[in-house]
Amino acid sequence: NFENVKTAIDLAKNSFEFELLALEIDSTLIKNPAESALNIFDLDDKLYIHKQKTFSTDIGTCKIHFITSKKFIETTISQVNQPVYYLIGFILLTSLFLTYIVSVRLSKPFQELADISNGIEKQDYSFELNTRYKTQEIFTIYKSLKSLAITLKNREADKNKMLQLLDEQVKIKTKEIAQLSIVAQHTTNSVLITDKNYNIIWANEAHLNQTGYTFSEIKGKNPRMFQYEKTSAETKRYIRTKLAKREVVITEIQNVSK
């Protein structure tokens, strides 16, 4: 009936959602707005949405055409959703900010543990954990680091004591060697020092004076060079056995000079 047609036309007139309303009665086309240049029979489907409704009355068949552009719909949707976009953006920024705050808060105890570990590596054994971060897991790791620090500190102290003791022993032995060196140099007895292969590496002045050799003549040679040819084989064997065992040799032999 015409009342429903009038309602549809009034809706189209008062609504911003339509770019064109056309009423087609038989061959007559009435457009609203009348100045619209759109041709309802030649519309680009990519640009416009065209809906039509056919109805019949006692005076004939009519069609109502509703036309709007896709761009207009997209713009309208964007405007309608703009507050939603703002809200989503605000929620996203807030989420990022809260995530950052939480990550910083969560990372602080681990950063502190890392600093403690670096301090231990640099032999800094005096540290305490911030009480705000003493969760069960963090505190367990902290106790392990504390135990490690105490162990390393004790080992460091033991090492220093040992080094100090060794230093004292070296000083004592050095003093003894110096004293023995003075005795060996000034004694009237013949003194030879060899390496592990029994090659001469040092001789005192008394030995050089007794044998008539210079040190360059005997250096690197075996003390056998001084043995008298008539030294008994038993004595030689006794000396070799004692030296092989790194034992003191006390015996009497005959040597020859140059």
Tab-separated table of C-alpha atoms in Angstrom:
chain	number	residue	atom	x	y	z
A	1	ASN	CA	0.000	0.000	0.000
A	2	PHE	CA	1.033	3.610	-0.437
A	3	GLU	CA	1.508	4.171	3.303
A	4	ASN	CA	4.467	1.775	3.316
A	5	VAL	CA	5.882	3.413	0.184
A	6	LYS	CA	5.623	6.805	1.887
A	7	THR	CA	7.389	5.413	4.979
A	8	ALA	CA	10.244	4.063	2.840
A	9	ILE	CA	10.574	7.384	0.984
A	10	ASP	CA	10.588	9.396	4.218
A	11	LEU	CA	13.246	7.075	5.639
A	12	ALA	CA	15.430	7.599	2.600
A	13	LYS	CA	14.968	11.378	2.734
A	14	ASN	CA	15.920	11.637	6.391
A	15	SER	CA	18.734	9.117	6.420
A	16	PHE	CA	22.353	9.915	5.583
A	17	GLU	CA	22.974	6.290	4.692
A	18	PHE	CA	21.724	6.541	1.110
A	19	GLU	CA	23.154	8.599	-1.711
A	20	LEU	CA	20.142	8.074	-3.958
A	21	LEU	CA	16.568	6.889	-3.627
A	22	ALA	CA	14.621	6.235	-6.815
A	23	LEU	CA	10.972	5.318	-7.197
A	24	GLU	CA	10.193	3.545	-10.473
A	25	ILE	CA	6.487	3.479	-11.425
A	26	ASP	CA	5.922	1.867	-14.802
A	27	SER	CA	8.261	3.867	-17.041
A	28	THR	CA	8.454	6.895	-14.751
A	29	LEU	CA	11.546	7.357	-12.531
A	30	ILE	CA	11.473	9.741	-9.586
A	31	LYS	CA	14.876	10.381	-7.937
A	32	ASN	CA	15.702	11.867	-4.615
A	33	PRO	CA	17.724	13.991	-4.686
A	34	ALA	CA	16.391	14.924	-8.060
A	35	GLU	CA	19.686	16.524	-9.156
A	36	SER	CA	21.647	13.306	-8.716
A	37	ALA	CA	23.590	12.370	-11.849
A	38	LEU	CA	23.674	8.656	-11.005
A	39	ASN	CA	22.140	6.350	-13.576
A	40	ILE	CA	20.576	3.498	-11.625
A	41	PHE	CA	20.592	1.304	-14.715
A	42	ASP	CA	24.309	1.731	-15.372
A	43	LEU	CA	26.099	1.520	-12.009
A	44	ASP	CA	29.622	0.214	-11.403
A	45	ASP	CA	29.245	-2.722	-9.011
A	46	LYS	CA	32.781	-2.079	-7.750
A	47	LEU	CA	31.811	1.394	-6.551
A	48	TYR	CA	28.127	1.176	-5.608
A	49	ILE	CA	25.694	-1.054	-3.793
A	50	HIS	CA	22.264	-1.170	-5.431
A	51	LYS	CA	19.275	-2.740	-3.723
A	52	GLN	CA	15.764	-2.728	-5.085
A	53	LYS	CA	12.338	-3.834	-3.877
A	54	THR	CA	9.341	-4.565	-6.171
A	55	PHE	CA	5.779	-4.226	-4.964
A	56	SER	CA	2.362	-4.150	-6.624
A	57	THR	CA	-0.613	-1.884	-6.039
A	58	ASP	CA	-4.026	-1.471	-7.583
A	59	ILE	CA	-2.614	1.107	-9.963
A	60	GLY	CA	0.393	-0.844	-11.108
A	61	THR	CA	3.817	-2.283	-10.299
A	62	CYS	CA	6.439	-0.140	-8.566
A	63	LYS	CA	10.114	-0.502	-7.609
A	64	ILE	CA	12.095	1.304	-4.960
A	65	HIS	CA	15.852	1.602	-5.618
A	66	PHE	CA	18.276	2.238	-2.749
A	67	ILE	CA	21.804	3.215	-3.850
A	68	THR	CA	24.911	4.021	-1.814
A	69	SER	CA	28.642	4.012	-2.601
A	70	LYS	CA	31.024	1.516	-1.042
A	71	LYS	CA	33.412	4.330	-0.215
A	72	PHE	CA	30.662	6.099	1.690
A	73	ILE	CA	29.947	2.916	3.667
A	74	GLU	CA	33.638	2.428	4.433
A	75	THR	CA	33.949	6.042	5.569
A	76	THR	CA	30.811	5.721	7.693
A	77	ILE	CA	32.059	2.484	9.271
A	78	SER	CA	35.437	4.088	9.961
A	79	GLN	CA	33.737	7.062	11.638
A	80	VAL	CA	31.461	4.810	13.650
A	81	ASN	CA	34.401	2.598	14.709
A	82	GLN	CA	36.825	5.451	15.373
A	83	PRO	CA	36.098	5.472	19.135
A	84	VAL	CA	36.639	1.719	19.107
A	85	TYR	CA	40.005	2.212	17.384
A	86	TYR	CA	40.970	4.794	19.979
A	87	LEU	CA	39.910	2.424	22.724
A	88	ILE	CA	41.866	-0.463	21.200
A	89	GLY	CA	44.911	1.788	20.798
A	90	PHE	CA	44.628	2.938	24.385
A	91	ILE	CA	44.296	-0.656	25.606
A	92	LEU	CA	47.287	-1.690	23.477
A	93	LEU	CA	49.481	1.144	24.776
A	94	THR	CA	48.377	0.448	28.330
A	95	SER	CA	49.136	-3.247	27.862
A	96	LEU	CA	52.582	-2.449	26.472
A	97	PHE	CA	53.287	-0.094	29.352
A	98	LEU	CA	52.131	-2.614	31.943
A	99	THR	CA	54.132	-5.346	30.206
A	100	TYR	CA	57.205	-3.140	30.342
A	101	ILE	CA	56.663	-2.389	34.035
A	102	VAL	CA	56.153	-6.068	34.833
A	103	SER	CA	59.161	-7.156	32.750
A	104	VAL	CA	61.361	-4.550	34.451
A	105	ARG	CA	60.128	-5.669	37.839
A	106	LEU	CA	60.679	-9.325	37.001
A	107	SER	CA	64.102	-8.718	35.477
A	108	LYS	CA	65.459	-6.752	38.441
A	109	PRO	CA	66.162	-9.768	40.679
A	110	PHE	CA	67.812	-11.622	37.799
A	111	GLN	CA	69.903	-8.557	36.986
A	112	GLU	CA	70.902	-8.355	40.611
A	113	LEU	CA	71.873	-12.033	40.578
A	114	ALA	CA	73.903	-11.407	37.412
A	115	ASP	CA	75.687	-8.494	39.131
A	116	ILE	CA	76.413	-10.731	42.117
A	117	SER	CA	77.824	-13.408	39.789
A	118	ASN	CA	80.029	-10.833	38.048
A	119	GLY	CA	81.191	-9.605	41.450
A	120	ILE	CA	82.156	-13.135	42.481
A	121	GLU	CA	84.126	-13.475	39.256
A	122	LYS	CA	86.034	-10.322	40.272
A	123	GLN	CA	86.608	-11.769	43.774
A	124	ASP	CA	84.047	-9.489	45.408
A	125	TYR	CA	82.489	-11.750	48.023
A	126	SER	CA	80.599	-9.086	50.012
A	127	PHE	CA	77.040	-8.781	48.742
A	128	GLU	CA	73.429	-8.937	49.888
A	129	LEU	CA	70.217	-9.524	47.967
A	130	ASN	CA	67.534	-6.812	47.914
A	131	THR	CA	64.846	-7.993	50.336
A	132	ARG	CA	62.028	-6.985	47.948
A	133	TYR	CA	63.001	-9.744	45.554
A	134	LYS	CA	63.401	-12.650	47.970
A	135	THR	CA	60.965	-15.034	46.312
A	136	GLN	CA	61.540	-18.720	46.887
A	137	GLU	CA	63.221	-19.315	43.520
A	138	ILE	CA	65.372	-16.164	43.607
A	139	PHE	CA	66.377	-16.794	47.200
A	140	THR	CA	67.410	-20.372	46.352
A	141	ILE	CA	69.741	-19.110	43.614
A	142	TYR	CA	71.011	-16.397	45.959
A	143	LYS	CA	71.854	-18.967	48.654
A	144	SER	CA	73.772	-21.023	46.072
A	145	LEU	CA	75.769	-17.946	45.036
A	146	LYS	CA	76.392	-17.071	48.683
A	147	SER	CA	77.646	-20.587	49.382
A	148	LEU	CA	79.877	-20.432	46.304
A	149	ALA	CA	81.247	-17.054	47.416
A	150	ILE	CA	82.090	-18.392	50.885
A	151	THR	CA	83.820	-21.440	49.393
A	152	LEU	CA	85.835	-19.322	46.962
A	153	LYS	CA	86.712	-16.839	49.696
A	154	ASN	CA	88.006	-19.654	51.924
A	155	ARG	CA	89.980	-21.140	49.053
A	156	GLU	CA	91.406	-17.722	48.275
A	157	ALA	CA	92.488	-17.348	51.902
A	158	ASP	CA	94.024	-20.851	51.875
A	159	LYS	CA	95.823	-20.071	48.635
A	160	ASN	CA	97.222	-16.839	50.061
A	161	LYS	CA	98.405	-18.671	53.172
A	162	MET	CA	100.052	-21.341	51.029
A	163	LEU	CA	101.713	-18.724	48.823
A	164	GLN	CA	102.954	-16.913	51.896
A	165	LEU	CA	104.310	-20.171	53.311
A	166	LEU	CA	105.981	-21.033	49.998
A	167	ASP	CA	107.474	-17.563	49.819
A	168	GLU	CA	108.927	-17.995	53.293
A	169	GLN	CA	110.282	-21.438	52.360
A	170	VAL	CA	111.858	-20.044	49.198
A	171	LYS	CA	113.513	-17.278	51.188
A	172	ILE	CA	114.868	-19.814	53.696
A	173	LYS	CA	116.129	-22.164	50.969
A	174	THR	CA	117.619	-19.272	49.041
A	175	LYS	CA	119.491	-18.186	52.151
A	176	GLU	CA	120.706	-21.752	52.760
A	177	ILE	CA	121.836	-22.105	49.151
A	178	ALA	CA	123.648	-18.790	49.362
A	179	GLN	CA	125.416	-19.956	52.518
A	180	LEU	CA	126.311	-23.315	50.957
A	181	SER	CA	127.546	-21.507	47.862
A	182	ILE	CA	129.888	-19.402	49.974
A	183	VAL	CA	131.190	-22.535	51.721
A	184	ALA	CA	131.635	-24.399	48.426
A	185	GLN	CA	133.472	-21.501	46.836
A	186	HIS	CA	135.913	-20.969	49.675
A	187	THR	CA	136.523	-24.501	50.933
A	188	THR	CA	139.879	-26.091	50.186
A	189	ASN	CA	138.118	-29.355	49.329
A	190	SER	CA	137.330	-30.191	45.714
A	191	VAL	CA	133.633	-29.627	44.882
A	192	LEU	CA	131.863	-30.589	41.627
A	193	ILE	CA	128.187	-30.147	40.703
A	194	THR	CA	126.643	-32.106	37.812
A	195	ASP	CA	123.253	-32.293	36.136
A	196	LYS	CA	121.062	-35.421	36.249
A	197	ASN	CA	123.129	-36.961	33.448
A	198	TYR	CA	126.327	-36.488	35.481
A	199	ASN	CA	127.670	-33.731	33.234
A	200	ILE	CA	129.702	-31.104	35.103
A	201	ILE	CA	127.961	-27.749	35.417
A	202	TRP	CA	130.029	-26.143	38.226
A	203	ALA	CA	133.388	-26.553	39.956
A	204	ASN	CA	134.958	-24.582	42.758
A	205	GLU	CA	138.396	-22.963	42.654
A	206	ALA	CA	139.909	-25.646	44.875
A	207	HIS	CA	139.031	-28.353	42.336
A	208	LEU	CA	140.427	-26.352	39.427
A	209	ASN	CA	143.626	-25.662	41.363
A	210	GLN	CA	144.045	-29.315	42.335
A	211	THR	CA	143.426	-30.717	38.824
A	212	GLY	CA	145.072	-27.955	36.782
A	213	TYR	CA	142.048	-27.635	34.441
A	214	THR	CA	140.086	-24.515	33.612
A	215	PHE	CA	136.311	-24.656	34.021
A	216	SER	CA	135.762	-24.379	30.240
A	217	GLU	CA	137.855	-27.546	29.796
A	218	ILE	CA	135.733	-29.659	32.125
A	219	LYS	CA	132.276	-28.120	31.645
A	220	GLY	CA	129.747	-30.654	30.280
A	221	LYS	CA	132.080	-33.625	30.847
A	222	ASN	CA	131.667	-36.606	33.169
A	223	PRO	CA	133.678	-36.664	36.419
A	224	ARG	CA	135.061	-40.032	35.268
A	225	MET	CA	137.672	-38.002	33.417
A	226	PHE	CA	139.474	-37.589	36.745
A	227	GLN	CA	139.427	-41.283	37.746
A	228	TYR	CA	142.753	-43.037	38.112
A	229	GLU	CA	142.966	-46.042	35.823
A	230	LYS	CA	143.840	-48.335	38.716
A	231	THR	CA	140.670	-47.504	40.664
A	232	SER	CA	139.077	-50.856	41.558
A	233	ALA	CA	136.059	-52.072	39.582
A	234	GLU	CA	134.265	-52.801	42.858
A	235	THR	CA	134.611	-49.168	43.966
A	236	LYS	CA	133.327	-47.923	40.604
A	237	ARG	CA	130.350	-50.280	40.829
A	238	TYR	CA	129.618	-49.132	44.372
A	239	ILE	CA	129.618	-45.463	43.285
A	240	ARG	CA	127.317	-46.139	40.298
A	241	THR	CA	124.840	-48.070	42.461
A	242	LYS	CA	124.645	-45.335	45.083
A	243	LEU	CA	124.232	-42.567	42.510
A	244	ALA	CA	121.483	-44.486	40.695
A	245	LYS	CA	119.573	-44.635	43.984
A	246	ARG	CA	120.254	-40.949	44.680
A	247	GLU	CA	122.007	-41.910	47.894
A	248	VAL	CA	125.031	-40.374	49.613
A	249	VAL	CA	128.331	-41.970	48.533
A	250	ILE	CA	131.134	-42.184	51.044
A	251	THR	CA	134.237	-43.840	49.657
A	252	GLU	CA	137.910	-43.238	48.889
A	253	ILE	CA	139.194	-43.071	45.301
A	254	GLN	CA	142.238	-41.886	43.477
A	255	ASN	CA	141.977	-39.061	40.916
A	256	VAL	CA	144.482	-37.683	38.469
A	257	SER	CA	145.198	-34.082	37.555
A	258	LYS	CA	145.880	-32.593	34.158
